[in-house]
CSV table of C-alpha atoms in Angstrom, one decimal:
chain,number,residue,atom,x,y,z
C,7,SER,CA,-7.1,-17.6,10.3
C,8,LEU,CA,-4.7,-15.2,8.2
C,9,LYS,CA,-1.0,-15.1,8.7
C,10,GLN,CA,0.9,-12.7,6.3
C,11,GLY,CA,-2.2,-12.9,4.0
C,12,HIS,CA,-1.9,-16.8,3.8
C,13,TYR,CA,-5.2,-18.7,4.6
C,14,GLN,CA,-4.9,-20.7,7.6
C,15,ASP,CA,-8.4,-21.7,8.4
C,16,VAL,CA,-10.9,-20.7,5.8
C,17,GLU,CA,-13.9,-21.8,7.9
C,18,ALA,CA,-12.7,-19.6,10.8
C,19,LEU,CA,-12.0,-16.5,8.5
C,20,THR,CA,-15.8,-17.2,7.1
C,21,THR,CA,-17.3,-17.1,10.5
C,22,CYS,CA,-15.2,-13.9,11.5
C,23,LEU,CA,-16.5,-12.2,8.5
C,24,THR,CA,-19.9,-13.0,8.9
C,25,GLY,CA,-20.0,-11.8,12.6
C,26,LEU,CA,-18.1,-8.4,11.3
C,27,LEU,CA,-20.4,-7.7,8.4
C,28,LYS,CA,-23.6,-8.6,10.7
C,29,ASN,CA,-22.5,-6.2,13.5
C,30,LEU,CA,-21.9,-3.5,10.8
C,31,ARG,CA,-25.2,-3.8,9.5
C,32,LEU,CA,-26.8,-3.9,13.0
C,33,LYS,CA,-24.7,-0.7,14.0
C,34,SER,CA,-25.1,1.3,10.7
C,35,GLY,CA,-28.9,0.3,10.2
C,36,ILE,CA,-27.8,-0.1,6.3
C,37,LYS,CA,-28.8,-3.1,4.5
C,38,PHE,CA,-26.0,-3.4,2.0
C,39,GLN,CA,-25.5,-6.1,-0.4
C,40,SER,CA,-22.1,-5.8,-1.9
C,41,VAL,CA,-18.4,-4.7,-0.3
C,42,TYR,CA,-15.1,-3.6,-1.4
C,43,LEU,CA,-12.1,-5.4,-0.1
C,44,SER,CA,-8.4,-4.2,0.4
C,45,LEU,CA,-5.9,-6.7,0.2
C,46,VAL,CA,-2.3,-7.2,1.5
C,47,SER,CA,-0.7,-10.6,1.3
C,48,GLN,CA,2.8,-12.1,0.6
C,49,ASN,CA,0.9,-13.8,-2.3
C,50,ILE,CA,1.2,-10.3,-4.4
C,51,ILE,CA,4.0,-9.9,-6.9
C,52,ALA,CA,5.0,-6.6,-8.7
C,53,LYS,CA,6.7,-6.7,-12.1
C,54,ARG,CA,7.4,-4.7,-15.0
C,55,SER,CA,6.4,-5.7,-18.4
C,56,GLN,CA,7.1,-4.1,-22.0
C,57,ALA,CA,5.1,-4.4,-25.3
C,58,VAL,CA,5.5,-2.8,-28.8
C,59,ILE,CA,2.7,-2.6,-31.5
C,60,ALA,CA,3.0,-1.3,-35.1
C,61,LEU,CA,0.5,1.9,-35.5
C,62,ALA,CA,0.3,1.2,-39.2
C,63,GLU,CA,1.5,-1.2,-41.7
C,64,ARG,CA,3.1,1.3,-43.8
C,65,GLY,CA,4.0,5.1,-42.9
C,66,ASN,CA,3.0,6.8,-39.9
C,67,LYS,CA,-0.6,7.5,-38.1
C,68,SER,CA,-1.7,9.3,-35.1
C,69,VAL,CA,-2.1,7.4,-31.8
C,70,THR,CA,-5.3,6.9,-30.6
C,71,LYS,CA,-7.1,5.8,-27.5
C,72,THR,CA,-7.6,2.3,-29.0
C,73,ASP,CA,-3.9,2.2,-29.8
C,74,ILE,CA,-2.9,3.0,-26.2
C,75,GLN,CA,-5.4,0.2,-24.7
C,76,ARG,CA,-4.1,-2.3,-27.3
C,77,VAL,CA,-0.3,-1.8,-26.4
C,78,ASN,CA,-1.3,-1.8,-22.5
C,79,ARG,CA,-3.2,-5.2,-23.1
C,80,GLN,CA,-0.4,-6.5,-25.1
C,81,ALA,CA,2.3,-5.6,-22.0
C,82,GLN,CA,-0.4,-7.3,-19.5
C,83,ILE,CA,-0.4,-10.6,-21.6
C,84,LEU,CA,3.3,-10.7,-22.0
C,85,GLY,CA,4.0,-9.7,-18.3
C,86,SER,CA,1.5,-12.4,-16.7
C,87,CYS,CA,0.4,-15.8,-16.9
C,88,LEU,CA,-2.8,-17.9,-16.6
C,89,GLU,CA,-2.3,-18.2,-13.1
C,90,ASP,CA,-2.1,-14.7,-12.4
C,91,GLU,CA,-5.0,-12.1,-11.8
C,92,ILE,CA,-3.8,-8.8,-12.5
C,93,LEU,CA,-4.8,-6.3,-9.6
C,94,TYR,CA,-3.1,-3.0,-10.8
C,95,THR,CA,-1.5,-1.6,-13.7
C,96,GLU,CA,0.4,1.8,-14.4
C,97,PRO,CA,1.9,2.7,-17.6
C,98,LEU,CA,5.1,4.2,-16.6
C,99,SER,CA,6.2,5.6,-19.8
C,100,TYR,CA,5.4,5.4,-23.5
C,101,ALA,CA,7.8,5.6,-26.7
C,102,VAL,CA,6.7,6.6,-30.2
C,103,ASP,CA,9.5,5.9,-32.5
C,104,THR,CA,12.2,8.1,-31.3
C,105,GLU,CA,10.3,10.1,-28.8
C,106,GLN,CA,11.2,8.3,-25.5
C,107,GLU,CA,9.8,8.9,-21.8
C,108,VAL,CA,6.2,10.2,-23.0
C,109,SER,CA,3.7,10.3,-20.4
C,110,ASN,CA,0.9,10.6,-22.8
C,111,PRO,CA,1.3,9.6,-26.4
C,112,LEU,CA,-2.5,10.4,-27.6
C,113,GLY,CA,-2.2,12.5,-30.7
C,114,LEU,CA,1.5,11.9,-31.7
C,115,TYR,CA,2.4,10.6,-35.2
C,116,GLY,CA,4.6,7.6,-35.7
C,117,HIS,CA,5.0,4.0,-36.8
C,118,GLN,CA,5.2,2.1,-33.6
C,119,LEU,CA,4.2,2.4,-30.0
C,120,LYS,CA,5.8,1.1,-27.2
C,121,VAL,CA,4.9,0.9,-23.3
C,122,ASP,CA,6.6,0.4,-20.1
C,123,LEU,CA,4.0,-1.0,-17.8
C,124,TYR,CA,3.9,-1.7,-14.0
C,125,LEU,CA,1.9,-4.7,-13.0
C,126,ILE,CA,0.6,-6.2,-9.6
C,127,CYS,CA,-0.7,-9.7,-9.7
C,128,ALA,CA,-2.0,-12.3,-7.5
C,129,LYS,CA,-2.5,-15.9,-7.7
C,130,VAL,CA,-6.0,-16.7,-9.4
C,131,SER,CA,-6.6,-19.3,-6.9
C,132,TYR,CA,-6.0,-16.9,-4.1
C,133,ILE,CA,-8.6,-14.5,-5.5
C,134,ASN,CA,-11.1,-17.1,-6.1
C,135,THR,CA,-11.0,-18.2,-2.6
C,136,ILE,CA,-11.8,-14.7,-1.6
C,137,ILE,CA,-14.8,-14.4,-4.0
C,138,GLU,CA,-15.9,-17.6,-2.7
C,139,ILE,CA,-15.8,-16.6,1.0
C,140,ILE,CA,-17.7,-13.4,0.3
C,141,GLN,CA,-20.3,-15.2,-2.0
C,142,ARG,CA,-20.8,-17.7,1.0
C,143,ILE,CA,-21.6,-15.1,3.4
C,144,GLY,CA,-24.2,-13.6,1.1
C,145,TYR,CA,-22.7,-10.6,-0.3
C,146,LYS,CA,-21.3,-9.6,-3.9
C,147,LEU,CA,-17.5,-8.6,-4.1
C,148,ASN,CA,-17.6,-5.2,-5.9
C,149,ASP,CA,-13.8,-5.0,-6.5
C,150,ILE,CA,-10.4,-5.6,-4.6
C,151,MET,CA,-7.9,-3.0,-4.0
C,152,LEU,CA,-4.4,-3.4,-2.4
C,153,SER,CA,-4.4,-2.1,1.0
C,154,GLY,CA,-1.3,0.1,0.5
C,155,LEU,CA,-2.7,1.7,-2.5
C,156,ALA,CA,-5.8,2.4,-0.6
C,157,VAL,CA,-3.9,4.1,2.0
C,158,SER,CA,-2.0,6.2,-0.4
C,159,LYS,CA,-5.3,7.3,-1.8
C,160,ALA,CA,-6.3,8.8,1.3
C,161,VAL,CA,-2.8,10.2,2.3
C,162,PHE,CA,-1.7,11.8,-1.0
C,163,ASN,CA,-3.6,14.9,-2.8
C,164,PRO,CA,-3.9,13.7,-6.5
C,165,ARG,CA,-3.6,17.3,-7.6
C,166,GLU,CA,-0.5,18.1,-5.8
C,167,ASN,CA,1.3,14.7,-6.3
C,168,THR,CA,4.6,15.7,-7.9
C,169,GLY,CA,8.0,14.4,-7.3
C,170,LEU,CA,8.9,11.3,-5.2
C,171,SER,CA,6.4,10.0,-2.5
C,172,ILE,CA,7.3,7.1,-0.1
C,173,LEU,CA,4.6,5.4,1.8
C,174,CYS,CA,5.4,2.7,4.5
C,175,ASP,CA,2.4,0.8,6.1
C,176,ILE,CA,3.4,-1.2,9.1
C,177,GLY,CA,0.8,-3.8,10.0
C,178,LYS,CA,0.5,-6.5,12.2
C,179,ASP,CA,2.6,-9.0,10.2
C,180,ILE,CA,3.3,-7.6,6.9
C,181,THR,CA,4.8,-4.2,6.1
C,182,GLN,CA,4.0,-2.6,2.5
C,183,ILE,CA,6.4,-0.1,0.9
C,184,LEU,CA,5.1,2.1,-2.1
C,185,ILE,CA,7.4,4.5,-3.8
C,186,LEU,CA,5.3,6.9,-6.2
C,187,ASN,CA,7.2,9.2,-8.8
C,188,ASN,CA,4.7,12.0,-10.1
C,189,GLY,CA,1.8,10.5,-8.6
C,190,LYS,CA,2.8,7.1,-10.5
C,191,LEU,CA,3.5,3.9,-8.7
C,192,VAL,CA,7.0,2.7,-9.5
C,193,HIS,CA,7.7,0.3,-6.8
C,194,TYR,CA,5.4,-2.0,-4.3
C,195,GLN,CA,7.0,-4.4,-2.2
C,196,THR,CA,5.8,-6.3,1.0
C,197,LEU,CA,8.1,-7.7,3.8
C,198,GLY,CA,7.1,-10.3,6.1
C,199,CYS,CA,7.6,-8.2,9.5
C,200,GLY,CA,5.4,-5.7,11.5
C,201,ALA,CA,4.1,-5.0,14.8
C,202,ASP,CA,4.0,-8.6,15.9
C,203,ASP,CA,7.8,-8.9,15.7
C,204,LEU,CA,7.9,-6.6,18.7
C,205,THR,CA,5.4,-8.6,20.7
C,206,VAL,CA,7.0,-12.1,19.5
C,207,GLY,CA,10.1,-10.9,20.6
C,208,LEU,CA,8.8,-10.0,24.1
C,209,SER,CA,7.2,-13.1,24.3
C,210,ARG,CA,10.1,-15.2,23.3
C,211,GLU,CA,12.7,-13.6,25.4
C,212,LEU,CA,10.8,-13.0,28.6
C,213,ASN,CA,9.0,-16.3,28.4
C,214,LEU,CA,5.5,-14.6,28.5
C,215,PRO,CA,2.3,-15.7,26.9
C,216,TYR,CA,1.7,-13.8,23.7
C,217,SER,CA,-1.4,-11.7,25.0
C,218,LEU,CA,0.6,-10.4,28.0
C,219,ALA,CA,3.5,-9.5,25.8
C,220,GLU,CA,1.3,-7.6,23.8
C,221,GLU,CA,-0.1,-5.7,26.9
C,222,ILE,CA,3.5,-4.9,28.1
C,223,LYS,CA,4.3,-3.7,24.6
C,224,VAL,CA,1.3,-1.2,24.3
C,225,SER,CA,1.8,-0.1,27.9
C,226,TYR,CA,5.5,0.2,28.6
C,227,GLY,CA,6.9,0.2,25.0
C,228,LEU,CA,9.8,2.5,24.6
C,229,ILE,CA,12.7,2.7,22.1
C,230,TYR,CA,16.2,4.5,23.2
C,231,ASN,CA,17.0,7.3,20.5
C,232,ASP,CA,20.4,9.1,20.7
C,233,ASP,CA,23.0,10.6,18.5
C,234,ALA,CA,25.1,7.5,18.9
C,235,MET,CA,22.7,5.6,17.0
C,236,SER,CA,24.0,4.3,13.4
C,237,SER,CA,23.6,1.6,10.7
C,238,THR,CA,25.9,-0.9,12.2
C,239,CYS,CA,24.6,-3.9,14.6
C,240,SER,CA,27.6,-2.7,17.0
C,241,LYS,CA,26.4,0.3,17.5
C,242,ILE,CA,22.9,-0.9,18.4
C,243,HIS,CA,24.2,-3.1,21.0
C,244,ARG,CA,26.5,-0.2,22.3
C,245,ARG,CA,23.6,2.0,22.3
C,246,GLU,CA,21.8,-0.3,24.8
C,247,GLN,CA,24.5,0.3,27.3
C,248,VAL,CA,22.8,3.8,27.8
C,249,LYS,CA,20.3,1.7,30.2
C,250,SER,CA,22.9,2.6,33.1
C,251,LYS,CA,22.1,6.2,32.6
C,252,ILE,CA,18.3,5.8,33.0
C,253,THR,CA,16.4,5.2,36.2
C,254,ASP,CA,15.3,1.4,35.8
C,255,LYS,CA,12.0,0.8,36.9
C,256,GLU,CA,10.3,-2.6,37.9
C,257,VAL,CA,6.9,-3.5,35.8
C,258,ILE,CA,4.6,-5.7,38.0
C,259,MET,CA,3.0,-8.3,36.1
C,260,LYS,CA,0.3,-11.2,37.0
C,261,ARG,CA,1.0,-14.6,35.9
C,262,GLY,CA,-1.8,-16.8,36.9
C,263,ASP,CA,-2.5,-16.5,40.7
C,264,SER,CA,0.9,-14.9,41.4
C,265,TYR,CA,2.9,-11.6,40.8
C,266,SER,CA,6.3,-11.1,39.2
C,267,THR,CA,8.5,-8.1,38.0
C,268,ILE,CA,10.5,-7.3,34.9
C,269,SER,CA,13.1,-4.7,34.2
C,270,GLN,CA,11.7,-1.9,32.3
C,271,ASN,CA,15.0,-1.5,30.6
C,272,LEU,CA,14.9,-5.0,29.6
C,273,ILE,CA,11.7,-4.8,28.0
C,274,THR,CA,12.8,-1.5,26.1
C,275,GLN,CA,16.1,-3.3,25.0
C,276,ILE,CA,14.1,-6.0,23.4
C,277,ILE,CA,11.6,-3.5,21.5
C,278,THR,CA,14.6,-1.4,20.6
C,279,ARG,CA,16.4,-4.5,19.1
C,280,GLN,CA,13.4,-5.6,17.2
C,281,SER,CA,12.2,-2.1,15.8
C,282,TYR,CA,15.8,-1.7,14.7
C,283,GLN,CA,15.7,-4.9,12.5
C,284,ILE,CA,12.4,-3.6,11.0
C,285,ALA,CA,14.0,-0.2,10.2
C,286,GLN,CA,16.9,-2.0,8.5
C,287,ARG,CA,14.6,-4.0,6.4
C,288,ILE,CA,12.6,-1.2,5.2
C,289,ARG,CA,15.9,1.0,4.5
C,290,ASP,CA,17.1,-1.9,2.2
C,291,VAL,CA,14.1,-1.7,0.3
C,292,ILE,CA,13.8,1.9,-0.4
C,293,ARG,CA,17.3,3.0,-0.8
C,294,PRO,CA,18.4,1.5,-4.1
C,295,HIS,CA,15.0,2.3,-5.9
C,296,LEU,CA,15.3,6.0,-4.7
C,297,LEU,CA,18.8,6.3,-5.9
C,298,ALA,CA,17.9,4.8,-9.2
C,299,ILE,CA,14.9,7.3,-9.4
C,300,SER,CA,16.7,10.3,-8.3
C,301,PRO,CA,20.5,10.5,-8.0
C,302,SER,CA,20.4,14.0,-6.4
C,303,LEU,CA,18.5,12.5,-3.6
C,304,ILE,CA,21.1,13.4,-1.3
C,305,SER,CA,20.4,17.1,-1.6
C,306,ASP,CA,16.7,16.5,-2.0
C,307,LYS,CA,15.2,14.4,0.5
C,308,PRO,CA,11.6,13.2,0.1
C,309,THR,CA,9.7,12.6,3.2
C,310,LEU,CA,8.8,8.8,4.2
C,311,TYR,CA,5.2,8.9,5.5
C,312,VAL,CA,4.2,6.0,8.1
C,313,ASN,CA,1.2,4.3,8.8
C,314,GLY,CA,0.4,1.8,11.7
C,315,ARG,CA,0.0,1.5,15.3
C,316,THR,CA,3.7,0.8,15.8
C,317,THR,CA,4.2,4.6,15.0
C,318,GLY,CA,2.6,5.2,18.5
C,319,LEU,CA,5.6,3.8,20.1
C,320,ASP,CA,7.8,6.5,21.8
C,321,GLY,CA,11.0,6.9,19.6
C,322,PHE,CA,10.0,4.5,16.6
C,323,LEU,CA,9.5,7.5,14.4
C,324,GLU,CA,13.0,8.8,15.5
C,325,LEU,CA,14.7,5.5,14.9
C,326,LEU,CA,13.3,5.3,11.5
C,327,GLU,CA,14.8,8.8,10.6
C,328,ILE,CA,18.3,7.7,11.9
C,329,VAL,CA,18.4,4.2,10.1
C,330,ILE,CA,16.7,5.0,6.9
C,331,GLY,CA,18.2,8.7,6.6
C,332,LEU,CA,15.0,10.4,5.5
C,333,PRO,CA,12.6,12.9,7.5
C,334,VAL,CA,9.7,10.6,8.7
C,335,LYS,CA,5.9,11.6,9.4
C,336,ILE,CA,2.8,10.0,10.5
C,337,VAL,CA,0.1,9.8,7.6
C,338,LYS,CA,-2.8,12.1,7.8
C,339,ILE,CA,-5.6,12.7,5.3
C,340,GLY,CA,-4.5,14.8,2.3
C,341,ASN,CA,-7.1,13.4,-0.4
C,342,PRO,CA,-9.6,16.5,-0.7
C,343,CYS,CA,-12.7,14.5,-1.2
C,344,LEU,CA,-12.4,13.1,2.2
C,345,LEU,CA,-11.2,16.3,3.8
C,346,ALA,CA,-14.8,18.0,4.0
C,347,PRO,CA,-16.6,15.1,5.8
C,348,LEU,CA,-13.7,14.6,8.2
C,349,MET,CA,-13.2,18.4,9.0
C,350,ARG,CA,-16.9,18.4,10.0
C,351,ARG,CA,-16.1,16.0,12.7
C,352,TYR,CA,-12.8,17.9,13.3
C,353,VAL,CA,-10.8,14.6,12.5
C,354,SER,CA,-8.2,14.6,9.9
C,355,SER,CA,-5.5,12.7,11.8
C,356,GLY,CA,-4.6,10.9,14.9
C,357,GLU,CA,-5.1,7.2,16.0
C,358,SER,CA,-8.7,6.9,15.0
C,359,ILE,CA,-7.8,7.8,11.5
C,360,LEU,CA,-4.8,5.3,11.5
C,361,ASN,CA,-7.1,2.3,12.3
C,362,TYR,CA,-9.3,2.9,9.2
C,363,ILE,CA,-7.2,4.9,6.6
C,364,ALA,CA,-7.2,2.0,4.4
C,365,CYS,CA,-11.1,2.0,4.4
C,366,LEU,CA,-11.1,6.0,3.9
C,367,GLY,CA,-8.7,5.5,0.9
C,368,MET,CA,-11.4,2.9,-0.7
C,369,ILE,CA,-14.0,5.4,-0.1
C,370,ALA,CA,-12.1,8.0,-1.9
C,371,GLU,CA,-11.4,5.5,-4.9
C,372,VAL,CA,-15.4,4.9,-5.2
C,373,ILE,CA,-16.2,8.8,-5.0
C,374,GLU,CA,-13.8,9.7,-7.4
C,375,GLY,CA,-14.9,6.9,-9.7
C,376,SER,CA,-18.5,8.1,-9.3
C,377,PHE,CA,-17.5,11.6,-10.6
C,378,GLU,CA,-16.1,10.0,-13.5
C,379,LYS,CA,-19.3,7.9,-14.3
C,380,LYS,CA,-21.3,11.3,-13.9
C,381,ALA,CA,-19.4,13.0,-16.7
C,382,PHE,CA,-21.7,11.5,-19.3
C,383,PRO,CA,-25.0,10.2,-17.4
C,384,HIS,CA,-26.6,8.9,-20.5
C,385,GLU,CA,-25.3,5.7,-22.0
C,386,PHE,CA,-26.3,6.6,-25.6
C,387,ARG,CA,-24.0,9.9,-25.2
C,388,ASN,CA,-21.0,7.3,-24.5
C,389,LEU,CA,-22.0,5.2,-27.3
C,390,PHE,CA,-22.1,8.3,-29.5
C,391,PHE,CA,-18.7,9.1,-28.7
C,392,SER,CA,-17.2,5.9,-29.2
C,393,ILE,CA,-18.7,5.3,-32.4
C,394,LEU,CA,-17.4,8.7,-33.4
C,395,ASP,CA,-13.7,8.0,-32.1
C,396,LYS,CA,-13.5,4.7,-34.0
C,397,MET,CA,-14.7,6.5,-37.2
C,398,LYS,CA,-11.9,8.8,-36.7
C,399,GLU,CA,-9.3,5.9,-36.2
C,400,ILE,CA,-10.5,3.9,-39.4
C,401,TYR,CA,-10.2,7.4,-41.4
C,402,GLN,CA,-6.7,7.9,-40.1
C,403,GLU,CA,-5.8,4.5,-40.8
C,404,TYR,CA,-6.8,4.4,-44.6
C,405,PHE,CA,-6.7,7.9,-45.5
């Protein structure tokens, strides 16, 4: 019903979600009425936008929260169109007159305020279809969060997230790449490849049904890794010649009522070749952006954190390290608001976490959001401070 985030069959998707949420209610015993949704799709577009506003008609004034909100809003309007639904915004930097690369301009005096804003958008029609499906099955959609961002919320500790952080989330048919600089998202991109490429490659080259190819990948998946590996395709073909050094085995499989055998070396060659192509595409996204952000990358290499079931294949992480040229690690929980409940169950990493890490990231976002709301529990107190801030702005504007 979904392929690379595109709707193939809305009715089938509605039926699938209905059954899923019904089973969840039965197993948990919780009667929930609203849901949060993590989203990944090729329909998602990331872009940058800039905007400038005058702080005062004459002279200078202090930058206020309202000014920051106003310039951010202006950048959102300039960077999007009527058909776009903004899913995420991140101010990369501000400028107040000659003061450039300001992370927080609040309180600075100047004549004009400029923002460099990072936007992630999806088509309004695409989002409206999601909302319609959720409402059709009887639930309210509280919020939508990018799946890759949800994973990053669970993996990175917001209090220690300094320098460059790279996350690669390899899904079934979409791979998400996120680059964060000092905790700010500076690049987000999706690739139309994933774990399915390995299965489809086996299915096509061995003339197998998809389900059987998937079973063979999971049971016998292996990637050649040696020092001869390099970034050229000729080397990857030469590298396949090491099969002669490895004792070949025959894999017995059942097709209908008969049995046949396949060389395990042939399986490994196909999976290695497909994995190499995925690694190349990831490298081609990461390298230019890292060099633009940090020219000293060669001497101070950041770690690439990888998520997805494909990481469980023997040799896949080593292949990524060789092709991309960065240290590679499997993701684990790093957000402190999740560590306490997870530690009580003695689980903070492993396959069980990888399967649900996006969900855990959304939980972390909700927990952190609820803490912010509890800062001023009484609405009148919020209203009082809002009025006070507005009075300060009026005073600064005219006096």
